[in-house]
Coordinates of C-alpha atoms in Angstrom, one line a residue:
M160 CA 51.7 20.1 127.5
A161 CA 49.5 23.0 128.4
G162 CA 47.7 20.6 130.8
V163 CA 46.8 18.3 127.9
P164 CA 48.3 14.8 127.8
V165 CA 50.4 14.2 124.7
G166 CA 52.7 11.4 123.6
Y167 CA 50.3 8.7 122.4
P168 CA 51.5 5.5 120.8
D169 CA 51.1 5.0 117.0
T170 CA 48.3 2.6 117.5
Q171 CA 44.5 2.6 117.1
T172 CA 44.2 2.7 120.9
G173 CA 46.6 5.7 121.0
A174 CA 44.5 7.5 118.5
V175 CA 41.3 6.9 120.5
Q176 CA 43.0 8.0 123.8
A177 CA 44.2 11.2 122.1
A178 CA 40.8 11.9 120.6
V179 CA 39.1 11.6 124.0
N180 CA 41.6 13.7 125.9
Y181 CA 41.6 16.4 123.2
E182 CA 37.8 16.6 123.3
L183 CA 37.9 16.8 127.1
A184 CA 40.5 19.6 126.9
R185 CA 38.2 21.4 124.4
S186 CA 35.3 21.1 127.0
S187 CA 37.0 22.9 129.9
A188 CA 35.8 26.3 131.2
S189 CA 39.2 27.9 130.7
Y190 CA 39.1 26.7 127.0
F191 CA 35.9 28.7 126.6
T192 CA 36.8 31.8 128.5
D193 CA 40.6 32.3 128.3
P194 CA 42.0 32.8 124.8
T195 CA 45.6 32.4 126.0
A196 CA 44.8 29.0 127.6
R197 CA 42.8 28.0 124.5
H198 CA 45.7 28.8 122.2
K199 CA 48.1 26.8 124.4
V200 CA 45.7 23.8 124.4
I201 CA 45.4 24.1 120.6
G202 CA 49.2 24.4 120.3
A203 CA 49.6 21.1 122.3
M204 CA 47.0 19.1 120.4
A205 CA 46.7 20.4 116.9
A206 CA 48.7 19.4 113.8
S207 CA 51.1 22.2 112.7
G208 CA 49.2 22.8 109.5
A209 CA 45.9 23.0 111.2
R210 CA 46.8 25.3 114.1
P211 CA 46.2 28.7 112.6
Q212 CA 42.8 27.9 111.2
M213 CA 41.8 26.0 114.3
I214 CA 42.7 29.0 116.5
S215 CA 40.7 31.4 114.3
N216 CA 37.7 29.1 114.2
E217 CA 37.7 28.3 117.9
D218 CA 38.2 32.0 118.9
A219 CA 35.1 32.9 116.8
A220 CA 33.1 30.0 118.1
M221 CA 33.9 30.7 121.7
K222 CA 33.2 34.4 121.4
Q223 CA 29.7 33.6 119.9
L224 CA 29.0 30.9 122.6
L225 CA 30.0 33.2 125.5
V226 CA 27.8 36.0 124.1
S227 CA 24.8 33.6 123.9
L228 CA 25.5 32.5 127.5
G229 CA 25.8 36.1 128.8
I230 CA 29.5 35.6 129.8
N231 CA 31.9 38.4 129.7
S232 CA 35.3 39.2 131.4
S233 CA 33.6 40.4 134.6
N234 CA 31.6 37.2 135.1
A235 CA 33.7 34.5 133.4
N236 CA 34.1 32.7 136.7
T237 CA 30.4 31.9 136.7
L238 CA 30.7 29.5 133.7
V239 CA 30.2 25.9 134.4
A240 CA 31.6 23.7 131.7
R241 CA 32.1 20.0 132.3
A242 CA 32.1 17.0 130.0
A243 CA 32.5 13.3 130.1
A244 CA 33.2 10.8 127.3
L245 CA 30.5 8.2 127.1
G246 CA 31.9 6.1 124.2
T247 CA 34.2 6.1 121.2
K248 CA 34.2 4.6 117.8
S249 CA 37.1 4.3 115.3
D250 CA 35.7 5.2 111.9
S251 CA 39.0 4.7 110.2
Y252 CA 42.6 4.0 111.1
S253 CA 46.0 3.8 109.6
N254 CA 49.3 4.4 111.2
Q255 CA 49.2 7.9 109.7
V256 CA 45.6 9.1 109.9
A257 CA 42.7 8.2 112.2
T258 CA 39.1 9.3 112.5
V259 CA 37.5 8.8 115.9
E260 CA 34.0 9.6 117.1
V261 CA 33.6 10.6 120.7
W262 CA 30.1 10.6 122.3
M263 CA 30.0 13.2 125.0
A264 CA 27.7 14.3 127.7
G265 CA 28.2 17.7 129.3
V266 CA 26.9 20.5 131.3
I267 CA 27.3 24.1 130.3
G268 CA 25.9 27.4 131.5
T269 CA 26.3 30.1 134.1
T270 CA 25.6 30.3 137.7
S271 CA 24.5 33.9 137.4
K272 CA 20.9 34.3 138.3
S273 CA 20.4 36.8 135.5
A274 CA 22.0 34.7 132.8
P275 CA 20.0 34.0 129.6
L276 CA 20.9 30.3 129.8
P277 CA 21.2 28.4 133.1
V278 CA 23.4 25.3 133.4
S279 CA 22.0 22.8 131.0
A280 CA 22.8 19.3 129.8
S281 CA 24.3 18.8 126.3
W282 CA 24.8 15.6 124.3
A283 CA 26.9 15.5 121.2
T284 CA 29.1 13.3 119.1
Y285 CA 32.4 14.8 118.0
T286 CA 34.3 13.4 115.0
L287 CA 38.0 14.1 115.3
T288 CA 40.5 13.6 112.5
L289 CA 44.0 13.0 113.7
Q290 CA 47.3 12.6 111.9
W291 CA 50.6 11.1 113.1
E292 CA 53.0 14.0 113.3
S293 CA 56.3 14.4 115.3
S294 CA 55.8 11.0 117.0
D295 CA 52.3 11.8 118.3
W296 CA 48.6 11.9 117.3
K297 CA 47.7 15.5 116.4
L298 CA 44.3 17.0 115.8
V299 CA 43.5 18.1 112.2
S300 CA 39.8 18.8 112.4
V301 CA 36.7 18.4 114.6
T302 CA 33.1 18.3 113.6
S303 CA 30.0 17.8 115.8
A304 CA 26.5 16.5 115.7
A305 CA 23.8 16.6 118.3
G306 CA 23.2 13.5 120.4
P307 CA 22.5 10.7 120.9
T308 CA 20.4 12.3 123.6
P309 CA 18.6 10.2 126.2
L310 CA 15.0 10.7 127.3
D311 CA 14.7 13.0 130.3
T312 CA 12.9 10.9 132.8
G313 CA 12.0 13.9 135.0
S314 CA 13.8 12.2 137.9
G315 CA 14.1 15.5 139.8
S316 CA 13.8 19.2 139.7
P317 CA 16.7 21.2 138.3
T318 CA 19.5 22.2 140.7
S319 CA 19.6 25.8 141.8
V320 CA 22.3 28.1 140.4
D321 CA 23.7 28.4 144.0
D322 CA 24.0 24.6 144.2
F323 CA 25.7 24.5 140.8
R324 CA 28.1 27.2 142.0
T325 CA 29.0 25.2 145.1
A326 CA 29.4 22.0 143.1
N327 CA 31.5 23.6 140.4
S328 CA 33.9 25.0 143.0
S329 CA 33.9 21.9 145.2
F330 CA 34.6 19.2 142.6
D331 CA 37.7 19.0 140.6
A332 CA 37.4 17.9 136.9
P333 CA 38.3 14.3 136.5
P334 CA 41.8 13.5 135.2
Y335 CA 42.4 12.7 131.6
V336 CA 42.1 9.1 130.5
G337 CA 45.2 7.1 129.8

């Protein structure tokens, strides 16, 4: 639904799969730049009672983030936003409510040479609260905390914005997990 897998089993594994896929959906470039796409994604993954507030919160957060990145409607195609789940942890689970932590690594920034923030790595742990609604796990809330962040070993110099532009257009985002 809206490109986001739905229809998870009412199990702890189903809750974890939903949490990972929902966080991956929230990490896509179109989620950041396209309000219509973002609203469809939220509509697919959010619990009915959480949708209005989630849309309002996410719209405000994305607007602020895009301003800080120097992204506007004329250069939205320069945004690089990719993420991968590195691990999960079930904090609590019942057949009605689950809380899952998803440790993510990502890259975000712009390939514009005049951008205030070039493509940079990000590390965060997201805590997603899900509820069983209409025969599926639905998102109720998301919070985040920085890290865990590994040591930068200085294994190489940063990639140029031109190389990031090429990579971003050459590689498809990996499929959702199942």
